[in-house]
Structures are given as C-alpha cells and as structure tokens.
XYZ file of C-alpha atoms in Angstrom:
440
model
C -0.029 -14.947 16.667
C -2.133 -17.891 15.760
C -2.496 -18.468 11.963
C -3.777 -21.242 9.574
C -1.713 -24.048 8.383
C -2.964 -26.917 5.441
C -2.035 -30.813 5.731
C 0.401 -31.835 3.120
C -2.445 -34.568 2.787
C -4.323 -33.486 -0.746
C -8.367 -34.620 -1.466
C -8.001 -34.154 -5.359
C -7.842 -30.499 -6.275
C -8.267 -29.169 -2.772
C -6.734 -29.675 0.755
C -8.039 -30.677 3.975
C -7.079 -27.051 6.129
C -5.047 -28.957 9.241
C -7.430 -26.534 11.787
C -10.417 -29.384 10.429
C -8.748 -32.344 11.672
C -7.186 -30.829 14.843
C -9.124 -28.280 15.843
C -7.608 -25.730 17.871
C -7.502 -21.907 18.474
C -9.099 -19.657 15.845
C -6.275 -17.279 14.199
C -7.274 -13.521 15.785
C -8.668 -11.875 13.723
C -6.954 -8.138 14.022
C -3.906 -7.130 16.549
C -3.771 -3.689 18.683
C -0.927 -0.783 18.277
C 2.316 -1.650 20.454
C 2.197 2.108 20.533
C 0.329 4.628 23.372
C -1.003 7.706 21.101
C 0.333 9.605 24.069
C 4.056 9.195 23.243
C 3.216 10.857 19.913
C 5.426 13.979 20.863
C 7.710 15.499 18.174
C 10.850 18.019 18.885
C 13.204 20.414 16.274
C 12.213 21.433 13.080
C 9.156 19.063 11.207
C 8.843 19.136 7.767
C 6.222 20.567 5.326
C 5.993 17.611 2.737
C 3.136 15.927 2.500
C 0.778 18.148 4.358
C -2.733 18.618 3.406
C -3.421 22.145 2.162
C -5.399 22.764 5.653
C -2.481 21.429 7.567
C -0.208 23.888 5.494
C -2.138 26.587 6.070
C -1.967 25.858 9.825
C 1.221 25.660 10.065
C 1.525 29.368 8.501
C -0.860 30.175 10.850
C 0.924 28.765 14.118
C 4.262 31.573 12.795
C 2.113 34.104 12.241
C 1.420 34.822 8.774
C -1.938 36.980 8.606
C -4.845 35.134 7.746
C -5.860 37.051 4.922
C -2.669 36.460 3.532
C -2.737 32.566 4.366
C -4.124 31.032 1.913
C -1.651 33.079 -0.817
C 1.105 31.917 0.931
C 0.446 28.065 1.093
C -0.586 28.068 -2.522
C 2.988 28.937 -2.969
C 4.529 26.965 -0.558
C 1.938 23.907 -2.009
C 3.195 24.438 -5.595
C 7.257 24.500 -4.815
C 6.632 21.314 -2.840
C 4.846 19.229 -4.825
C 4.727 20.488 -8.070
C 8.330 21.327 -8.294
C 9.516 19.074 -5.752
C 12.083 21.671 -3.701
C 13.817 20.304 -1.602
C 15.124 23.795 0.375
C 13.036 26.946 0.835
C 16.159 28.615 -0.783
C 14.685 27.544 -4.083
C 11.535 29.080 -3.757
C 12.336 31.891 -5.783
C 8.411 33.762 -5.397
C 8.356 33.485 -1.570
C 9.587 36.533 0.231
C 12.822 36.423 2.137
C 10.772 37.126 5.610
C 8.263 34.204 4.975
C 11.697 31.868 4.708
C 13.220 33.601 7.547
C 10.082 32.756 9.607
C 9.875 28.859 8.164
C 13.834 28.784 9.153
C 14.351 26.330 11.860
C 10.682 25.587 12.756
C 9.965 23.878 9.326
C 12.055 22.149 6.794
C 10.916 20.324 3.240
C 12.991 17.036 4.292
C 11.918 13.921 2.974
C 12.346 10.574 4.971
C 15.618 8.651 4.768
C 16.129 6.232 1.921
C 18.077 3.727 4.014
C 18.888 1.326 1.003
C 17.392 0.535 -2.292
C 17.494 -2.276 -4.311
C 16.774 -2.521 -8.172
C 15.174 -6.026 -9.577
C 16.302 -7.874 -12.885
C 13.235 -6.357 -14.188
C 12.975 -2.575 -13.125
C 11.135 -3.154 -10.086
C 12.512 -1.024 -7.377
C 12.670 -1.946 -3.847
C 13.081 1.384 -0.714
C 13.370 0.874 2.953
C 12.297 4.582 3.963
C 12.901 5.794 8.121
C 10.319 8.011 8.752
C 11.698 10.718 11.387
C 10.796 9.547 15.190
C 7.576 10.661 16.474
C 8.229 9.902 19.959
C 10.262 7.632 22.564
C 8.517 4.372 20.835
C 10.847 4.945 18.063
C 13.995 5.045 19.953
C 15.490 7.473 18.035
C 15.208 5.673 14.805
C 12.075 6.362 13.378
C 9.606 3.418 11.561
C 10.915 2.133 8.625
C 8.550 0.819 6.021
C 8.972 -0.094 2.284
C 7.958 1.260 -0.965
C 7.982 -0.778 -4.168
C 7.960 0.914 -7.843
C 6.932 -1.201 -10.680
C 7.457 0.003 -14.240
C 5.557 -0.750 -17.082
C 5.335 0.154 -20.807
C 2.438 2.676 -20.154
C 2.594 2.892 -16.607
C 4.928 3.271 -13.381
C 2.612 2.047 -10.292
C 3.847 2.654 -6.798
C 2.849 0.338 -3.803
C 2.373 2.634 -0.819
C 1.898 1.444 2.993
C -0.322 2.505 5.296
C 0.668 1.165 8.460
C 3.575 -0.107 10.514
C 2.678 -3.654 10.302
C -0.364 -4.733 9.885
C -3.877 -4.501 11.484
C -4.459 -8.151 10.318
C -3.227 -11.478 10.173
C -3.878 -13.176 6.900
C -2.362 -16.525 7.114
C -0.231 -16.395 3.647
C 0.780 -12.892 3.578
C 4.582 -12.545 5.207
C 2.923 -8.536 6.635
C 0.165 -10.554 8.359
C 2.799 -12.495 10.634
C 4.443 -9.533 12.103
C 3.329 -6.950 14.845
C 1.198 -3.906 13.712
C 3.250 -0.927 15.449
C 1.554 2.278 14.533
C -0.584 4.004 11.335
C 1.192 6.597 9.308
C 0.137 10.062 9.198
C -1.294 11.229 5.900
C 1.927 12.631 5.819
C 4.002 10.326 5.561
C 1.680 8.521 3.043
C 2.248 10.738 0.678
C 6.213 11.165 1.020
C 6.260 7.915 -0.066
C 5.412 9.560 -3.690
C 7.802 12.169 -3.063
C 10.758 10.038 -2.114
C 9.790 8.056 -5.520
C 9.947 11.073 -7.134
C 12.871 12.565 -6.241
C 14.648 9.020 -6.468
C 13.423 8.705 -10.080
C 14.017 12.567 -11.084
C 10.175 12.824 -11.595
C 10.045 15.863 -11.088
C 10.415 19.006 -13.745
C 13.596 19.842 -14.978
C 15.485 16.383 -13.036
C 17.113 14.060 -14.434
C 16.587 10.718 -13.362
C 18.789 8.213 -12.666
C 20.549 5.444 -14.588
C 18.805 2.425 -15.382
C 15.015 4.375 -14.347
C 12.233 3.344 -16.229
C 11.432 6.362 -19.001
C 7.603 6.033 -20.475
C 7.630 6.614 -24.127
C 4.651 8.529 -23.891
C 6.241 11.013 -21.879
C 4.253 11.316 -19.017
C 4.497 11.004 -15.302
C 7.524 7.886 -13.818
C 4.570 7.445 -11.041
C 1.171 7.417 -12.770
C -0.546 4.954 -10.237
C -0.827 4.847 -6.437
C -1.341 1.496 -5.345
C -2.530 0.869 -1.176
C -1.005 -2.584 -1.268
C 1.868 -2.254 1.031
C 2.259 -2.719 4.455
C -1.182 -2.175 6.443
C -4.799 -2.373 6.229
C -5.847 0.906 4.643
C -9.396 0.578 5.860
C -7.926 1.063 9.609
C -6.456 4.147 8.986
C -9.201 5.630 7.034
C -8.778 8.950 8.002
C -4.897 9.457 7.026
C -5.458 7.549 4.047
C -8.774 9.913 2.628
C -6.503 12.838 3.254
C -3.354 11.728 1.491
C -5.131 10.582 -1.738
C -6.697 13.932 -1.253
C -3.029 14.801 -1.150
C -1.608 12.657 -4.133
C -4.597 13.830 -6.597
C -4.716 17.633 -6.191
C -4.545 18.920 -9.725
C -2.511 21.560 -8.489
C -0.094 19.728 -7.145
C 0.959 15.834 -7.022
C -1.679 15.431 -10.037
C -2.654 11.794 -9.888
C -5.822 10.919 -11.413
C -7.645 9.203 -8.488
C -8.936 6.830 -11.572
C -5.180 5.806 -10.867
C -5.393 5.687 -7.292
C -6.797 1.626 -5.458
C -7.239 0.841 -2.173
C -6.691 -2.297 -1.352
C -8.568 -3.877 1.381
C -9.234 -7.315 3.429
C -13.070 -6.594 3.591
C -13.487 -3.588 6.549
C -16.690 -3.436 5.060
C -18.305 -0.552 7.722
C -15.498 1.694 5.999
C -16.372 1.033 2.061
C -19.370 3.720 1.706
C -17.364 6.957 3.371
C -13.460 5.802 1.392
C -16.150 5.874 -1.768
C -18.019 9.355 -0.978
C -14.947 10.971 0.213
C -11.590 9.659 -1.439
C -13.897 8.646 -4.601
C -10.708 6.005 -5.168
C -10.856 3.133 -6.794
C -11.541 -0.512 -4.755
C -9.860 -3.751 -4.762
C -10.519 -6.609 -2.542
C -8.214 -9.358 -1.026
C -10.819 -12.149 -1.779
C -8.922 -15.413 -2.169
C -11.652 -17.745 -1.308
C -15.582 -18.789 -2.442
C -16.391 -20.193 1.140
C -16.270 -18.579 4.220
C -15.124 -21.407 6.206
C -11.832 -21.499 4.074
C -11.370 -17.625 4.180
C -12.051 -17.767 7.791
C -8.830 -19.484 7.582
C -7.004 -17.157 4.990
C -8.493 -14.090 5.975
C -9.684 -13.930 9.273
C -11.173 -10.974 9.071
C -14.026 -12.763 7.012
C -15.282 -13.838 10.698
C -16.571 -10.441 11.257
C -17.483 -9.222 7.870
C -18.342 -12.716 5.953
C -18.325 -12.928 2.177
C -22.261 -12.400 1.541
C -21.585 -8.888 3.511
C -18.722 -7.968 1.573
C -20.177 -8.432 -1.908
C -22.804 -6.536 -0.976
C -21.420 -3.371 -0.070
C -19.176 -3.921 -2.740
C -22.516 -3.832 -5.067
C -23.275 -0.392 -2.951
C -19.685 1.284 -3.436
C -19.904 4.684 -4.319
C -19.323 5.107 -8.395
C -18.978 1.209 -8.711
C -19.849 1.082 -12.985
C -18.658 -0.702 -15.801
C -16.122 2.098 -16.306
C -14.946 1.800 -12.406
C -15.139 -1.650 -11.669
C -13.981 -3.215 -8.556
C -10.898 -5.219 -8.726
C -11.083 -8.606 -7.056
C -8.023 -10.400 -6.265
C -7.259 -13.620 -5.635
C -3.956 -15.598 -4.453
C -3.376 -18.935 -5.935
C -2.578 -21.792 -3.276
C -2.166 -24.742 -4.321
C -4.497 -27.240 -3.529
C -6.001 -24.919 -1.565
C -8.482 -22.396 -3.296
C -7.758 -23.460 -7.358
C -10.250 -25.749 -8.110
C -12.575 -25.575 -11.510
C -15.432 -25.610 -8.650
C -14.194 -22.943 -7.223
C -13.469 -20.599 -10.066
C -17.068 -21.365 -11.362
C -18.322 -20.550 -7.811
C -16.152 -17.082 -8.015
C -18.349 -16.405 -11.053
C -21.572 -16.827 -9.285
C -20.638 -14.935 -6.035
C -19.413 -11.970 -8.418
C -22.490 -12.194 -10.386
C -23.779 -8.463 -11.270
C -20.638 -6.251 -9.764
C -18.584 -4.443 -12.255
C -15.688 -6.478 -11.563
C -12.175 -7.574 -12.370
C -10.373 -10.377 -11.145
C -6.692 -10.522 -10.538
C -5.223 -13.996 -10.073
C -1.832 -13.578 -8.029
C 0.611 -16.535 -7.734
C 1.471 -17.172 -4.471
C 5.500 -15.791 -3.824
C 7.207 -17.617 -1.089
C 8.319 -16.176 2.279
C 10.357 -17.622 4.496
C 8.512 -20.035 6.764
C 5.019 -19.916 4.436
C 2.955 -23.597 4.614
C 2.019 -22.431 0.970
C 2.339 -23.307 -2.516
C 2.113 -21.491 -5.724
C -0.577 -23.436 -7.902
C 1.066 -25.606 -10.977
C 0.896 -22.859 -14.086
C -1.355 -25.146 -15.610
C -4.098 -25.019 -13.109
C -3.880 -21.023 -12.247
C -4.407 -21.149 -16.529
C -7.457 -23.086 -16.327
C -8.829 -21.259 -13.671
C -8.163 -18.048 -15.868
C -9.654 -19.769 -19.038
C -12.975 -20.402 -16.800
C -13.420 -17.098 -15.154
C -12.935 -15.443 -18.926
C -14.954 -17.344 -20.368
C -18.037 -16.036 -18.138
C -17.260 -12.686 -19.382
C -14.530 -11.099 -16.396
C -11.413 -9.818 -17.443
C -9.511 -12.743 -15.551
C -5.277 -11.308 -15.570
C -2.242 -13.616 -13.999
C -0.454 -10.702 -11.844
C 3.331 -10.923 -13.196
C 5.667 -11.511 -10.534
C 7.530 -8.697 -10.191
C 10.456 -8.266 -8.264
C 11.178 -11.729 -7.025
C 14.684 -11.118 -7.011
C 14.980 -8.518 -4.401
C 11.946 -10.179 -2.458
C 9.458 -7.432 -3.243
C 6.847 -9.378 -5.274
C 3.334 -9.697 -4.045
C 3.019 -11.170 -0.185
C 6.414 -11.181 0.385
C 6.285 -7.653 2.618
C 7.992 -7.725 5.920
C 9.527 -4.346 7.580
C 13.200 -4.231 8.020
C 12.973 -3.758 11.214
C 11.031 -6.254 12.253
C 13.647 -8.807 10.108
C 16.644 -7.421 11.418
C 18.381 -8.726 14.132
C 20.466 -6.944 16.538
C 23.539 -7.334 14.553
C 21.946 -6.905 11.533
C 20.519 -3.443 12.703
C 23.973 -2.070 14.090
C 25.383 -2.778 10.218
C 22.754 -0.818 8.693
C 23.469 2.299 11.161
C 26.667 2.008 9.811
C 25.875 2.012 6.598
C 26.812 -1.317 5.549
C 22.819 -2.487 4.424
C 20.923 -5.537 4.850
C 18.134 -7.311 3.000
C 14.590 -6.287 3.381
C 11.078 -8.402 2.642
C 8.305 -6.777 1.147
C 5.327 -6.420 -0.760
C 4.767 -5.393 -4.340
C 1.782 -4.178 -6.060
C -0.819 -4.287 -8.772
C -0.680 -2.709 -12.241
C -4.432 -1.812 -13.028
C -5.867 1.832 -13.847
C-alpha cells in the first residue's frame, strides 16, 4: 500500500508533502476484503448475543417456537441477555425448561474470547477479543480485533470497531497501513459492549473488578459508544445501523444514542440514511483545510473532496446546536498547524453546529509524523475558540499500553509466527490499537 510521506525539509509553519517534489503514485484510496463472502459458513452451536430483536426472533423461529408465541419468547430471551447479562440459559429463571431444552446445543449466550487485556497508568483499558471463526478464512482462529475503555469522572466511553482492518488508508493512522480482512456482523459489534460489560461487572447485581473505574454518580461503567476503532463505519453501514439499534434499545443495552458517534473519513453518499435511520451522532476525521494536503492524509478526500463533505454535513439529519457535529483534527507537525490554517478551519466550518477536537498525533512504529510542539496545538486552540467553537485538546489516553488515538493495529496482523504460537499458549503478546473520544 502506497501512502504519503513529508520531507524533513520545513517552509516556516508548514512542510513541503515529499509526493510535491517527487511525484509518484497516488496513495489508493480504499482496499477490497481478502475474504470471499462465500466462505462465510458457520458449524456447532452460534450464540444469541448481540442479535437484533428480528434476528432473535428468527432464530426461535428456525426451532420451532409458534409464531404467536415468538415475539413473548424473545422479549425474554432479549431481557436475560442484555439487560441482565446471562451468561447460561440455566439462569433464565422465567423461560420454560422446554424452550432451554430446544436452545440446548443449537444456541449458546457465549461471548467472544478475551485473549489478553491490558490496564493503562490511567484506567484506560486495552482487549484483544477472537471473535468465533466464520469460515475456513479464519483458520480456526477467528478475527481478533480490539476494544479500548476509557474512564472518566462522568463518563466511561468505549471505542468499538467495525471492521477487520480497515477500508482505508489514511497515511498517519497505524489501522490505515494494514489489510482490511472482513466487516463484523452487527453482532459482533455489539459484543464488544457485552464483553466490556461483563469484564467491568456492569451488569446488575456484579461486582466489578479491582482497580475498575466506579462513576460517582452511579450510573452505567459504559455510558458512551464510540465508532473509532478499527474500520470505516460508513462501509459497513448496514451492520453498524443495526447494532446501535442494538446498543440503544431502552429495553435492553439502554444507551442513549445522544451517547452513541460515528466516526467517519467522509463516505459522504452514506451520511443522510446513518442520520434517518441510526439517528447517531457524527464526527468527522477532517485533519486538513485544503484538499490537496488531505488528498495526502486522507485519501478518501479524492472522491468525496472537502466542499462535498461540509455540505452534507450541513444536511445531516438532526444536525442543531444541541447535536452538533464533532470535527476532529490530528495535529502534525509542520504539517496541518498553522495560524492560517486554524483561521481557514473557521471559515470552512462556518454555519455547522460544530465541535472541534484537536488530537495530538501518538506515534506508531514506522509513522513519518510528528506530534505538534504543545505550544502551537495551544495556539491553534486559542484561535479556533476565540471564533466561538468549543476547540478541546483530546487527552492522550492510554499511551502506555499503546491504545491512544491512531495507534490501532490488530494483533494479528502484528504478530509474527512465533509470536502467535505464544499467545495459543497462553503466554500473551503486545497489541497496537486505537483509542477513542470522550464527547456526549
């Protein structure tokens, strides 16, 4: 994969982008599944977690329960799983004994595997989650993506992913350099929540574990989804409607989807149905005022350039002053932190209900980029504010452990062979991902 790399040569405030003096190969701009839909085959028992309520009740339907009893049953079934969070259908204390016998060894409630976790100086935690194999692609093994939870004083967000890899290939985003495998289901979307859930005894009458993050409020570990992990959301539209369907049932998961962002690149033919239907809330991955620099950065700006993505940003579904898009924006040094270019950011943002996250750059291994000086991502801040946007520095969180924002990379595309064979065995090894964002 082609991607963008800077001189170390700096004009002032801004760089000269290396692709301008030696022009070569444009970056592509999105990559194809490694995957043929037709190896999607699944054998043994499949598990009931994270279904939609349609998908439950057809799955009820495939044993035989009568149809006009349907629609009872999964409302039972629903509320064990993900209200309760049961884990066995032996806990189900309100389901008869001949619905479990006919869920026995067709359907189980089991959650992916947590194949490690890792726990930051500051509360952030880090999972590598195997999804169960969905066909001979998976060798047995099952994808394995990861799922960062960042505590706050009045919050807990979790960063979901929506792919295996990545549709795209941003130039400073570790996701963007590695191969896009597969979506996930809508299912396994949402037992990302669960496993957080069950790891951080969120659930009624659980205790969690040592060291978890407790609000003082009281309320929910996980009050904010996040779709800032692994993926382009926006190419798996379909999987990811249904699972914040999913994650903000009141009668179930409970999120408020005023809690629930999608973060996207700019699909921008996508923005008006994820609006009507998922009625989530929108971030963009901005990160540049000029399209010939986030041609460069975000190659996807080649096929949907910035004037069309402000504009259907202006048309989003619900966009108001009380649901304003976020906006973030990566700060490279030299690259995209000018004074010029924050005052240009105000102008291009002129009239959307927006927010603008600033995000200092975190290192990966092998990155051509810098963080900005703390000084200039300050100034930038101070200039942005002062033309009336909220203008927040993202914490890094999670640096430690390599889960802070941009630093996502899938275990198993890291691991090497040996590296791989120690993890089967239970020994571990270190994975690179992607953290999240901590608005409402």
């Amino acid at each position: 994969m082609a991607t963008a790399s800077f001189d170390t040569a700096r004009r002032g405030t801004g760089a000269v982008p290396a692709t301008q003096a030696h022009p070569g190969p444009a970056p592509a701009i999105e990559k194809t599944p490694e995957i043929r839909p037709e190896a999607l085959e699944t054998t043994g028992p499949t598990s009931l977690v994270g279904l939609t309520r349609e998908a439950l009740k057809g799955r009820l339907a495939a044993i035989g329960v009568p149809e006009r009893e349907q629609r009872m049953r999964a409302g039972q079934l629903w509320h064990w799983i993900n209200v309760r969070g049961a884990s066995s259908f032996d806990e189900m204390t309100n389901v008869s004994k001949v619905l479990k016998n006919q869920l026995a060894g067709i359907h189980n409630l089991d959650r992916p595997e947590v194949v490690s976790e890792q726990v930051s100086r500051d509360g952030t935690r880090k999972w590598l989650i195997r999804m169960p194999p969905t066909g001979r692609h998976d060798h047995n093994r099952g994808a394995e993506i990861e799922c960062v939870y960042i505590p706050a004083n009045d919050r807990g967000t979790l960063c979901v992913s929506s792919q295996v890899g990545c549709t795209l290939t941003c130039s400073f985003c570790h996701t963007g350099t590695q191969r896009l495998v597969r979506n996930l289901s809508c299912q396994e979307i949402v037992s990302q929540l669960v496993v957080a859930r069950d790891r951080l005894g969120d659930w009624p009458g659980k205790t969690p574990p040592k060291g978890a993050f407790v609000p003082v409020d009281g309320s929910r570990f996980v009050s904010n989804i996040v779709f800032m992990g692994m993926g382009e959301p926006l190419y798996n539209v379909d999987n990811v409607i249904d699972a914040v369907g999913v994650m903000s049932d009141h009668e179930g998961l409970g999120l408020s989807r005023r809690r629930i962002t999608v973060s996207t690149s700019g699909v921008v033919p996508q923005f008006e149905r994820l609006g009507l239907e998922a009625n989530a809330m929108l971030a963009i991955s901005l990160h540049a005022v000029r399209d010939d620099l986030r041609n460069e950065l975000v190659p996807l700006n080649r096929k949907y350039p910035i004037r069309d993505l402000l504009q259907a940003c202006r048309d989003y579904p619900g966009v108001s002053n009380a649901r304003r898009i976020t906006f973030e924006y990566v700060m490279l040094k030299g690259v995209n932190d000018s004074d010029a270019e924050a005052k240009e950011l105000v102008r291009l943002l002129k009239g959307i209900p927006a927010k603008i996250n600033l995000i200092p750059f975190n290192p990966w291994p092998g990155s051509k980029y810098e963080c900005s000086d703390w000084e200039r991502i300050e100034r930038f801040s101070e200039i942005v504010f002062n033309a009336g946007y909220a203008s927040p520095v993202r914490t890094p969180r999670g640096r430690d452990i390599l889960a802070a924002c941009g630093q996502l990379k899938s275990e198993t595309e890291k691991l090497r062979a040996r590296a791989r064979l120690m993890l089967e065995e239970g020994i571990g090894a270190e994975g690179v991902y992607a953290a999240a964002h901590d608005d409402d």
